[in-house]
Structures are given as C-alpha cells and as structure tokens.
Coordinates of C-alpha atoms (C1' of nucleotides) in Angstrom, one line a residue:
Chain A
X1 CA 0.0 0.0 0.0
X2 CA 2.6 2.5 1.0
X3 CA 4.5 1.5 -2.2
X4 CA 1.7 2.4 -4.5
X5 CA 1.3 5.9 -3.0
X6 CA 5.0 6.6 -3.8
X7 CA 4.6 5.8 -7.5
X8 CA 4.4 9.0 -9.4
X9 CA 1.8 7.5 -11.7
X10 CA -0.5 6.9 -8.8
X11 CA 0.5 9.5 -6.3
X12 CA -2.5 11.8 -6.8
X13 CA -5.1 9.1 -6.5
X14 CA -7.8 9.0 -3.9
X15 CA -7.5 6.5 -1.0
X16 CA -10.4 4.4 -2.4
X17 CA -8.7 4.1 -5.7
X18 CA -5.4 3.1 -4.2
X19 CA -7.2 0.6 -2.2
X20 CA -8.7 -0.9 -5.3
X21 CA -5.3 -0.9 -7.0
X22 CA -3.8 -2.6 -4.0
X23 CA -6.3 -5.5 -4.5
X24 CA -5.3 -6.2 -8.1
X25 CA -1.6 -5.8 -7.7
X26 CA 1.4 -7.6 -6.2
X27 CA 5.0 -6.8 -5.6
X28 CA 7.5 -9.3 -7.0
X29 CA 11.2 -9.6 -6.4
X30 CA 13.7 -10.6 -9.0
X31 CA 17.3 -11.6 -8.9
X32 CA 20.1 -10.4 -11.2
X33 CA 19.7 -11.8 -14.7
X34 CA 16.1 -12.9 -14.2
X35 CA 13.8 -12.2 -17.1
X36 CA 10.7 -10.1 -16.5
X37 CA 9.2 -10.9 -19.9
X38 CA 10.3 -12.3 -23.2
X39 CA 9.8 -10.7 -26.6
X40 CA 6.7 -12.3 -28.1
X41 CA 5.0 -13.0 -24.7
X42 CA 1.5 -11.9 -24.3
X43 CA 1.1 -9.3 -21.5
X44 CA -1.2 -10.1 -18.6
X45 CA 0.1 -7.7 -16.1
X46 CA 1.1 -4.1 -16.3
X47 CA 4.6 -3.8 -14.9
X48 CA 6.0 -0.9 -12.8
X49 CA 9.7 -1.1 -12.0
X50 CA 10.2 -0.2 -8.4
X51 CA 13.8 -1.3 -7.7
X52 CA 16.8 -2.3 -9.7
X53 CA 18.0 -1.8 -13.2
X54 CA 16.2 -3.4 -16.1
X55 CA 17.7 -4.0 -19.5
X56 CA 15.5 -4.0 -22.6
X57 CA 16.7 -5.8 -25.7
X58 CA 15.7 -7.5 -28.9
X59 CA 17.3 -10.5 -30.5
X60 CA 18.3 -10.6 -34.1
X61 CA 18.5 -13.6 -36.5
X62 CA 22.1 -14.4 -35.5
X63 CA 21.0 -14.6 -31.9
X64 CA 22.7 -11.3 -30.9
X65 CA 21.0 -9.3 -28.2
X66 CA 20.4 -5.7 -29.5
X67 CA 20.4 -3.4 -26.5
X68 CA 17.5 -0.9 -26.6
X69 CA 17.4 0.8 -23.2
X70 CA 18.2 0.5 -19.5
X71 CA 15.3 1.4 -17.2
X72 CA 15.8 2.9 -13.8
X73 CA 13.0 3.0 -11.2
X74 CA 10.3 4.2 -10.9
X75 CA 8.7 3.7 -14.3
X76 CA 6.2 1.9 -16.4
X77 CA 7.6 -0.9 -18.5
X78 CA 6.3 -1.8 -21.9
X79 CA 2.9 -0.3 -21.4
X80 CA 2.5 -0.2 -25.1
X81 CA 1.9 -3.9 -25.1
X82 CA -0.8 -3.5 -22.5
X83 CA -2.5 -0.6 -24.2
X84 CA -2.5 -2.1 -27.6
X85 CA -3.0 -5.7 -26.6
X86 CA 0.0 -6.8 -28.6
X87 CA 2.8 -9.1 -27.5
X88 CA 5.9 -7.6 -25.9
X89 CA 8.2 -6.2 -28.6
X90 CA 11.3 -6.9 -26.6
X91 CA 12.8 -8.8 -23.7
X92 CA 13.3 -7.3 -20.3
X93 CA 16.0 -8.7 -18.1
X94 CA 17.3 -7.5 -14.7
X95 CA 20.8 -6.3 -14.5
X96 CA 20.7 -6.2 -10.7
X97 CA 18.2 -7.6 -8.3
X98 CA 15.0 -5.6 -8.3
X99 CA 11.3 -5.3 -7.6
X100 CA 8.3 -4.9 -9.8
X101 CA 4.7 -4.0 -9.1
X102 CA 2.5 -6.3 -11.2
X103 CA -1.0 -5.0 -11.9
X104 CA -3.7 -7.1 -13.3
X105 CA -4.2 -4.9 -16.4
X106 CA -7.6 -6.2 -17.5
X107 CA -9.1 -5.2 -14.2
X108 CA -7.5 -1.9 -14.4
X109 CA -8.2 -1.0 -17.9
X110 CA -11.8 0.0 -17.7
X111 CA -11.3 3.1 -15.7
X112 CA -7.6 3.6 -16.0
X113 CA -7.7 6.4 -18.5
X114 CA -10.5 8.3 -17.0
X115 CA -8.5 9.9 -14.3
X116 CA -6.9 13.0 -15.7
X117 CA -3.9 12.8 -13.4
X118 CA -3.2 9.3 -14.6
X119 CA -3.6 10.3 -18.2
X120 CA -1.1 13.0 -17.8
X121 CA 1.4 10.6 -16.3
X122 CA 0.8 8.1 -19.1
X123 CA 1.4 10.8 -21.7
X124 CA 4.7 11.6 -20.0
X125 CA 5.7 8.0 -19.9
X126 CA 4.7 7.4 -23.6
X127 CA 6.5 10.6 -24.7
X128 CA 9.6 9.5 -22.9
X129 CA 9.5 6.1 -24.5
X130 CA 9.0 7.6 -27.9
X131 CA 12.1 9.7 -27.4
X132 CA 14.0 6.6 -26.4
X133 CA 12.9 4.8 -29.5
X134 CA 13.7 7.8 -31.7
X135 CA 17.2 7.7 -30.2
X136 CA 17.5 4.0 -30.8
X137 CA 16.7 4.6 -34.5
X138 CA 19.3 7.4 -34.7
X139 CA 22.0 5.3 -33.0
X140 CA 21.3 2.1 -34.8
X141 CA 20.2 3.1 -38.2
X142 CA 21.6 6.5 -38.9
X143 CA 25.0 6.6 -37.2
X144 CA 28.1 4.7 -38.2
X145 CA 30.0 2.8 -35.4
X146 CA 32.5 5.6 -35.3
X147 CA 29.8 8.2 -34.8
X148 CA 28.0 6.1 -32.2
X149 CA 31.2 5.8 -30.2
X150 CA 32.0 9.5 -30.5
X151 CA 28.5 10.3 -29.3
X152 CA 28.8 7.9 -26.4
X153 CA 32.0 9.5 -25.3
X154 CA 30.5 13.0 -25.3
X155 CA 27.3 11.9 -23.5
X156 CA 28.6 9.2 -21.2
X157 CA 32.4 9.6 -20.8
X158 CA 32.1 8.9 -17.1
X159 CA 31.0 5.3 -17.9
X160 CA 34.4 4.4 -19.2
X161 CA 35.7 4.7 -15.7
X162 CA 32.9 2.4 -14.4
X163 CA 32.3 -0.3 -17.0
X164 CA 34.5 -2.7 -19.0
X165 CA 34.8 -2.1 -22.7
X166 CA 32.9 -5.3 -23.3
X167 CA 30.0 -3.8 -21.4
X168 CA 30.2 -0.5 -23.3
X169 CA 30.4 -2.4 -26.6
X170 CA 27.2 -4.3 -25.7
X171 CA 25.4 -1.1 -24.9
X172 CA 26.5 0.3 -28.2
X173 CA 25.6 -3.0 -30.1
X174 CA 29.2 -3.2 -31.3
X175 CA 31.8 -5.9 -30.9
X176 CA 34.6 -5.2 -28.4
X177 CA 37.0 -5.4 -31.3
X178 CA 35.3 -2.5 -33.1
X179 CA 35.2 -0.4 -30.0
X180 CA 38.9 -1.1 -29.2
X181 CA 39.9 -0.3 -32.8
X182 CA 37.9 2.9 -32.9
X183 CA 39.2 4.1 -29.5
X184 CA 42.7 3.5 -30.7
X185 CA 42.0 5.5 -33.8
X186 CA 40.6 8.4 -31.7
X187 CA 43.8 8.3 -29.5
X188 CA 46.0 8.4 -32.6
X189 CA 44.0 11.3 -33.9
X190 CA 44.7 13.2 -30.7
X191 CA 41.0 13.5 -29.9
X192 CA 41.0 11.5 -26.6
X193 CA 43.4 10.0 -24.2
X194 CA 43.1 7.3 -21.7
X195 CA 44.1 8.2 -18.1
X196 CA 44.5 5.7 -15.3
X197 CA 41.7 3.3 -14.3
X198 CA 40.4 3.1 -17.8
X199 CA 39.1 6.7 -17.8
X200 CA 38.7 8.6 -21.0
X201 CA 39.7 12.3 -21.2
X202 CA 38.4 14.3 -24.2
X203 CA 41.0 16.5 -25.6
X204 CA 39.3 17.8 -28.7
X205 CA 35.6 17.9 -28.1
X206 CA 34.9 19.9 -31.2
X207 CA 36.4 17.2 -33.4
X208 CA 34.5 14.5 -31.6
X209 CA 31.2 16.4 -32.1
X210 CA 32.0 16.8 -35.7
X211 CA 32.1 13.0 -36.1
X212 CA 28.4 12.6 -35.4
X213 CA 26.6 15.8 -36.1
Chain B
X1 CA -14.0 25.9 -38.2
X2 CA -16.0 23.1 -39.7
X3 CA -12.6 21.4 -40.3
X4 CA -11.6 21.5 -36.7
X5 CA -14.8 19.8 -35.6
X6 CA -14.0 16.9 -37.9
X7 CA -10.6 16.2 -36.4
X8 CA -11.0 13.2 -34.1
X9 CA -8.6 14.8 -31.6
X10 CA -11.0 17.8 -31.2
X11 CA -14.4 16.3 -32.1
X12 CA -15.6 16.2 -28.5
X13 CA -14.7 19.8 -27.6
X14 CA -17.2 22.4 -26.6
X15 CA -18.0 25.2 -29.1
X16 CA -16.2 27.8 -27.0
X17 CA -13.0 25.7 -27.0
X18 CA -13.2 25.1 -30.8
X19 CA -13.7 28.8 -31.3
X20 CA -10.5 29.4 -29.3
X21 CA -8.6 26.8 -31.3
X22 CA -9.9 28.4 -34.5
X23 CA -8.2 31.7 -33.5
X24 CA -4.8 30.2 -33.0
X25 CA -4.8 27.9 -36.0
X26 CA -4.6 28.1 -39.8
X27 CA -5.0 25.7 -42.6
X28 CA -2.1 25.6 -45.0
X29 CA -1.9 23.8 -48.4
X30 CA 1.2 22.1 -49.7
X31 CA 2.2 20.8 -53.1
X32 CA 3.7 17.4 -53.8
X33 CA 7.4 17.2 -52.7
X34 CA 7.1 20.3 -50.4
X35 CA 8.7 20.0 -47.0
X36 CA 6.5 20.5 -43.9
X37 CA 9.5 20.6 -41.6
X38 CA 13.2 19.5 -41.6
X39 CA 14.9 17.3 -39.1
X40 CA 16.6 19.7 -36.6
X41 CA 14.0 22.5 -37.0
X42 CA 12.6 23.9 -33.8
X43 CA 8.8 23.4 -33.7
X44 CA 6.5 26.4 -33.3
X45 CA 3.3 24.9 -34.6
X46 CA 1.6 21.7 -33.8
X47 CA 0.7 20.0 -37.1
X48 CA -2.3 18.0 -38.0
X49 CA -2.3 16.3 -41.4
X50 CA -5.7 16.9 -43.0
X51 CA -5.2 15.9 -46.6
X52 CA -2.6 14.1 -48.6
X53 CA 0.2 11.7 -47.9
X54 CA 3.2 12.7 -45.8
X55 CA 6.5 10.9 -45.8
X56 CA 8.7 11.0 -42.7
X57 CA 12.5 10.3 -43.1
X58 CA 15.8 10.8 -41.6
X59 CA 19.1 11.4 -43.4
X60 CA 22.2 9.4 -42.7
X61 CA 25.8 10.5 -43.0
X62 CA 26.0 9.4 -46.7
X63 CA 23.0 11.6 -47.5
X64 CA 20.6 8.7 -48.0
X65 CA 17.1 9.2 -46.9
X66 CA 16.0 6.6 -44.4
X67 CA 12.3 6.1 -44.7
X68 CA 10.4 5.9 -41.4
X69 CA 6.8 6.2 -42.1
X70 CA 4.1 7.4 -44.4
X71 CA 1.3 9.3 -42.7
X72 CA -2.3 9.3 -43.9
X73 CA -4.9 11.9 -42.7
X74 CA -6.2 12.7 -40.2
X75 CA -3.4 12.6 -37.7
X76 CA -1.0 14.5 -35.4
X77 CA 2.5 14.8 -36.9
X78 CA 5.6 14.8 -34.7
X79 CA 3.8 15.9 -31.6
X80 CA 6.7 14.5 -29.6
X81 CA 8.8 17.6 -30.6
X82 CA 6.0 19.9 -29.4
X83 CA 5.5 18.1 -26.1
X84 CA 9.2 17.8 -25.3
X85 CA 10.3 21.1 -26.7
X86 CA 12.9 19.4 -28.8
X87 CA 13.8 19.8 -32.4
X88 CA 12.1 17.6 -35.0
X89 CA 13.8 14.2 -35.1
X90 CA 13.0 13.7 -38.8
X91 CA 12.0 15.5 -42.0
X92 CA 8.4 15.5 -43.3
X93 CA 7.8 15.8 -47.0
X94 CA 4.5 15.6 -49.0
X95 CA 4.2 12.7 -51.4
X96 CA 1.1 14.3 -52.9
X97 CA -0.5 17.7 -52.5
X98 CA -2.0 18.1 -49.1
X99 CA -3.2 20.2 -46.3
X100 CA -2.1 20.8 -42.7
X101 CA -3.8 22.5 -39.7
X102 CA -1.1 24.5 -38.0
X103 CA -1.8 25.3 -34.4
X104 CA 0.2 27.8 -32.4
X105 CA 1.4 25.3 -29.8
X106 CA 2.6 27.7 -27.1
X107 CA -0.9 29.2 -26.9
X108 CA -2.5 25.8 -26.8
X109 CA -0.2 24.1 -24.3
X110 CA -1.5 25.6 -21.1
X111 CA -4.8 23.9 -21.1
X112 CA -4.3 21.3 -23.8
X113 CA -3.8 18.4 -21.5
X114 CA -6.6 19.2 -19.0
X115 CA -9.4 18.0 -21.2
X116 CA -9.8 14.3 -20.7
X117 CA -11.1 13.7 -24.2
X118 CA -8.0 15.3 -25.6
X119 CA -5.7 13.3 -23.3
X120 CA -7.2 10.1 -24.5
X121 CA -6.7 11.0 -28.1
X122 CA -3.2 12.0 -27.4
X123 CA -2.5 8.7 -25.7
X124 CA -3.9 7.0 -28.8
X125 CA -1.7 9.0 -31.0
X126 CA 1.4 8.5 -29.0
X127 CA 0.8 4.8 -28.6
X128 CA 0.4 4.5 -32.4
X129 CA 3.7 6.3 -33.0
X130 CA 5.5 4.2 -30.5
X131 CA 4.3 1.1 -32.4
X132 CA 5.5 2.7 -35.6
X133 CA 8.9 3.3 -34.1
X134 CA 9.1 -0.1 -32.6
X135 CA 8.4 -1.5 -36.1
X136 CA 11.1 0.7 -37.6
X137 CA 13.6 -0.7 -35.1
X138 CA 12.5 -4.3 -36.0
X139 CA 12.7 -3.7 -39.7
X140 CA 15.9 -1.7 -39.8
X141 CA 17.9 -3.1 -36.9
X142 CA 16.7 -6.7 -36.4
X143 CA 15.8 -8.0 -39.9
X144 CA 18.2 -8.8 -42.7
X145 CA 17.3 -7.4 -46.1
X146 CA 16.0 -10.8 -47.2
X147 CA 13.7 -10.9 -44.1
X148 CA 12.6 -7.3 -44.7
X149 CA 11.5 -8.2 -48.2
X150 CA 9.8 -11.4 -47.2
X151 CA 7.8 -9.4 -44.5
X152 CA 6.9 -6.7 -47.0
X153 CA 5.6 -9.2 -49.5
X154 CA 3.4 -10.8 -46.9
X155 CA 2.1 -7.6 -45.5
X156 CA 2.0 -5.4 -48.6
X157 CA 2.0 -7.7 -51.7
X158 CA -0.6 -5.5 -53.4
X159 CA 1.8 -2.6 -53.5
X160 CA 4.0 -4.5 -56.1
X161 CA 1.1 -4.0 -58.5
X162 CA 1.0 -0.3 -57.8
X163 CA 4.6 0.9 -57.2
X164 CA 7.8 0.6 -59.1
X165 CA 10.6 -1.5 -57.6
X166 CA 12.6 1.6 -57.0
X167 CA 9.8 3.0 -54.9
X168 CA 9.5 -0.2 -52.9
X169 CA 13.2 -0.3 -52.4
X170 CA 13.2 3.2 -51.0
X171 CA 10.4 2.3 -48.6
X172 CA 12.4 -0.7 -47.5
X173 CA 15.6 1.4 -47.3
X174 CA 17.3 -1.0 -49.7
X175 CA 18.9 -0.4 -53.1
X176 CA 16.9 -1.5 -56.2
X177 CA 19.7 -3.9 -56.9
X178 CA 19.3 -5.8 -53.6
X179 CA 15.5 -5.9 -54.0
X180 CA 15.8 -7.2 -57.6
X181 CA 18.4 -9.9 -56.6
X182 CA 16.3 -11.0 -53.6
X183 CA 13.1 -11.2 -55.6
X184 CA 14.9 -13.3 -58.2
X185 CA 16.1 -15.6 -55.4
X186 CA 12.6 -16.0 -54.1
X187 CA 11.4 -16.8 -57.6
X188 CA 14.1 -19.4 -58.0
X189 CA 13.2 -20.9 -54.7
X190 CA 9.7 -21.3 -55.9
X191 CA 8.3 -19.0 -53.1
X192 CA 6.8 -16.4 -55.3
X193 CA 6.1 -15.7 -59.0
X194 CA 5.6 -12.5 -60.9
X195 CA 2.3 -12.2 -62.9
X196 CA 1.6 -9.6 -65.5
X197 CA 1.7 -5.9 -64.6
X198 CA 4.5 -6.5 -62.1
X199 CA 2.2 -8.2 -59.6
X200 CA 3.6 -10.7 -57.1
X201 CA 1.9 -13.9 -56.3
X202 CA 2.9 -15.8 -53.2
X203 CA 3.1 -19.5 -53.8
X204 CA 4.7 -20.7 -50.6
X205 CA 3.5 -18.4 -47.8
X206 CA 4.8 -20.7 -45.0
X207 CA 8.4 -20.5 -46.4
X208 CA 8.1 -16.8 -46.7
X209 CA 7.0 -16.4 -43.1
X210 CA 9.8 -18.6 -42.0
X211 CA 12.3 -16.1 -43.5
X212 CA 11.5 -13.4 -40.9
X213 CA 9.9 -15.1 -37.9
Chain C
dT1 C1' 4.4 2.4 -84.3
dT2 C1' 8.9 4.2 -83.2
dC3 C1' 11.8 6.7 -80.3
dT4 C1' 13.4 8.2 -75.9
dT5 C1' 13.5 7.9 -71.2
dT6 C1' 13.1 5.5 -67.2
dC7 C1' 13.4 1.2 -64.9
dA8 C1' 15.2 -3.5 -63.9
dT9 C1' 18.7 -6.8 -64.1
dT10 C1' 23.3 -8.6 -63.8
dG11 C1' 28.2 -8.8 -62.9
dA12 C1' 32.4 -7.0 -60.9
dC13 C1' 34.0 -4.7 -57.1
dA14 C1' 34.2 -1.9 -52.6
dT15 C1' 33.4 -1.3 -47.7
dA16 C1' 32.0 -1.4 -42.9
dG17 C1' 31.9 -4.0 -39.4
dG18 C1' 31.7 -8.8 -37.7
dT19 C1' 34.3 -13.3 -36.7
dC20 C1' 38.0 -16.1 -35.2
dA21 C1' 42.4 -16.9 -33.3
dA22 C1' 46.7 -15.5 -31.2
dT23 C1' 48.9 -12.5 -28.0
dT24 C1' 49.3 -9.1 -24.4
dT25 C1' 47.5 -6.7 -20.5
dT26 C1' 44.7 -6.2 -16.5
dT27 C1' 42.2 -7.9 -12.7
dA28 C1' 41.2 -10.6 -8.9
dC29 C1' 42.1 -14.0 -5.7
dA30 C1' 44.8 -17.4 -3.1
Chain D
dT1 C1' 53.2 -11.2 -4.4
dG2 C1' 52.3 -14.8 -7.8
dT3 C1' 49.2 -16.9 -10.6
dA4 C1' 44.8 -18.0 -13.0
dA5 C1' 41.1 -16.0 -15.2
dA6 C1' 39.1 -12.3 -17.7
dA7 C1' 39.6 -8.5 -20.7
dA8 C1' 41.8 -5.9 -24.4
dT9 C1' 44.3 -5.7 -28.5
dT10 C1' 45.7 -6.9 -33.0
dG11 C1' 45.9 -9.2 -37.5
dA12 C1' 43.7 -12.0 -41.1
dC13 C1' 39.7 -13.0 -43.0
dC14 C1' 34.5 -13.2 -44.0
dT15 C1' 29.9 -11.5 -45.3
dA16 C1' 26.0 -8.7 -46.3
dT17 C1' 24.9 -5.1 -48.8
dG18 C1' 26.1 -1.0 -51.3
dT19 C1' 28.3 1.1 -55.6
dC20 C1' 29.2 1.5 -60.3
dA21 C1' 28.7 0.3 -65.0
dA22 C1' 26.8 -2.2 -68.8
dT23 C1' 22.8 -4.1 -70.9
dG24 C1' 18.1 -5.3 -71.6
dA25 C1' 13.1 -4.4 -70.9
dA26 C1' 9.1 -1.5 -70.3
dA27 C1' 6.6 2.7 -70.6
dG28 C1' 5.3 7.1 -72.2
dA29 C1' 5.7 10.7 -75.9
dA30 C1' 5.6 12.0 -80.6

DNA sequence: TTCTTTCATTGACATAGGTCAATTTTTACA
DNA sequence: TGTAAAAATTGACCTATGTCAATGAAAGAA
C-alpha cells in the first residue's frame, strides 16, 4: 500500500482508488539476470519497475542481443503492449536484483484512462519512450559505429571509468574489437586519451562532435 | 471551423473551445514534394495532417534518406517535438499535395492536457507512434534485407502492382539492386512468382513467413 | 508504331563491421 | 606477491549489402 502511494503515476489518486489498485496488484522480487518478460510473450500484467535496473533488448536472427534501453525505477515498463493488446516487442532482463509492481491490467483498464492525473502521467511515460525509440533509431540506423562511439564518449564519458569495454560495446551494439579499434583511432587522432583506471579524457571535443553531427 | 470539428482529436470539444482553437490555427496547403519541416528544425506549430500523404524520413551520413513512415490523414504529426520542446527528429515531406492544420502550440499548451477527451486522443496518437517506431527498429535493426523483403511481401504484396521496384526499395531502405536480386532468389526458390503488370503472387507463404519469424 | 527515357537486371568490385584466433595486458584472488 | 582468469588488442579473413557500369526491358511521348 505504502509503495503504491509513492509511485508518481498513482501519487495523486484517492484512497479508495489506491485501495482498489492494491487489491489487483502484487510486488514481485527478481534476482540479477532474471527475465521479467520475453519478446513475443502476451502481456497479462502491467509492470512498474520499483527497484533495480532493467535492460530491454531485442534478439536478431544471429541470436545477438540488441540493446535498446536500460530502465531505472520508478517507471512503467512496456505499457505499449498492455495498451495495444500486442505481444511484448522486446525482452526485459534484470541487470541487478530488483522489484516490480504487477498490476492485473484487464481489471485496471476500464477506468484507468478516465483519471486526468493518470492520463497526464501516461502521456509523460509514452512521450519518454517515444524519445527513447527515436534515439535508438538514430543510433542504430543513422550513425556509423565511429559516430556512435563519438556520441557515447560525449554523452557518457564517465561510464568508461565504471564499465569494462565489453559492457560498453554491448550497450552500443558493437563488438569489443570494433570499440577497441575505434578508441585507438581516436587516440591516434589526438581526440581523446586514456588516463589511469580506464578513464577517457576528451582533448578535442569539437572534433568529436563533428564525427556525429 | 468546420474542419476542426471533424478532427477526431478535437471532435468532442465544446464550441467555445473550438472557437478558441480556431483563433490560434490556420490551414495551409502544400504541393507534392514540399517539405513540412526539416529534421533539426525547432517546432513552433503543432501540425495536424488533414489531406494528402506525408513521408517521414531521416538522413544518414552518406546523405541517404532513411524512410520511417508514411502518414495518412487525419493525424497528429511529430507531436513529440511539441510536447518535449525538442527539435524535429526527422524530416516530413509531402508525397502528394496536401493540407495541414497549424496550431500555435505555445498558446495551446497551457490547457491542452486538461481536457480528458483530448488526453485520451493524445495517448492513442502516442501509442500509435510508439508502435511505428518499434516496427522501424525491428525492420531496420533486427531484420536482414531478405527478411525485410519477405515481410513486406506478406504484409503489402498488393503494392507491387502499384509501385515501381525503386519506390518499394526506398520504402524498405534498400537499393533496387538488392531488391531485384532477392526477388529473383525467391522466384528461383519457388516461393513467389511474378504475374503480369508487375504483380507478385505468393506460392509458398509458409516458407516466406519462416524467413522473418 | 517508333523513339526516348526510365526502370530492372546482372556482374564486378568496394566497404563497414563482424568473426576467429593469437597474444598481451589487466584484474582478482589465493 | 604470484598466478589464474578475464579482458583488451591486433591481424587476417568473412559477409552482407552497397556502388558502379553495362545491358536489356518497359513505358510514355511523338
């Protein structure tokens, strides 16, 4: 109960409504690497990520996982599938242990959209997801691997200090080999340099920006 | 005025509200090939496509246009940019002559989301766009060109009778050469055959489905 | 119908990025 | 601190799809 009140989507609801929600929802815990849902599954529940970090990916014909997004709490997950009654368009897997509020969507649906506060939150959530997907298209369809890496350095340079190159490569949907070769190239061009502990220092930001804009 | 009443998004509005909308909006006509907005432009107006067929595309580093979607009236266009105050993520160009309702978004914004009827329509529109983008990702990132073509034949075989292969290739973001080679391959495999007037007849639908599922 | 232009097909080749294997470097644990 | 395991680097090669050019086929204009 206390959990539901803290979810932005539901924070403005009346007590009676929250009580009703309470009755049709459960909190479920997941361990690292557990799957919340697979691509192609039919949705029964609406999922709200409460704790932990959730990775969304699709699988291509070679069996490679194509990274789409990493969700942080608190947020709706794959509500598109609920709203449209279609199967999940991607797989969701926990990167850490986590918790999810599962709501019986069918029971919710009828009056879910009537509440203006909820509508507004849904619009926010959908808008956010649309932006995510638009970025996925830009990154995966429009940019070359060099451009992707340049963009990632500009936008997420701190992650080089925290993650291994294999992990960064998988976020970028590139092989570690390609990432390594490209970083070497950037170093040779004098655009970046690598300080201790695997950190990247941008020397020539202008040049880096030019590579993807 | 009469136009606004016919737009599903606004059909349930009170007369006074429609009157207000009327004052901040204009209808503009476009010729074939004219651009409604360019990728990167800052949005001022909210656009509603009233007539004609509108092509949405992004441009990659080689200058190729990457086809995203073809809009049919009546629908909101690129509302994401309005809602988020970001620049247009793609270019919109008319394929035929057409008409657009342009609404001064800043004047609309304040009370736009308060009306539950409008909210619901916006949710519909956003959901629809999210599905479109999810399909773009599937087609452009997940599927091979062979799979894309197989899927297109299953879902749009009638278009082969209406469009030239160059046009189909551009919808699929492939070169005409690749399309031609793949169709020849499918013919040799006995999966399809080409009847008169450039029409495609599917002989082995099962096999075609297997190529992309 | 004939001519001209556009479109489709085909072959030869180019290229980005992936794959595989060998080697070196880093990390983590005993 | 030494050593095993994991990660990064590098080279050689592969593959899907694009590019370019030549030719043949279809469609529209005269």
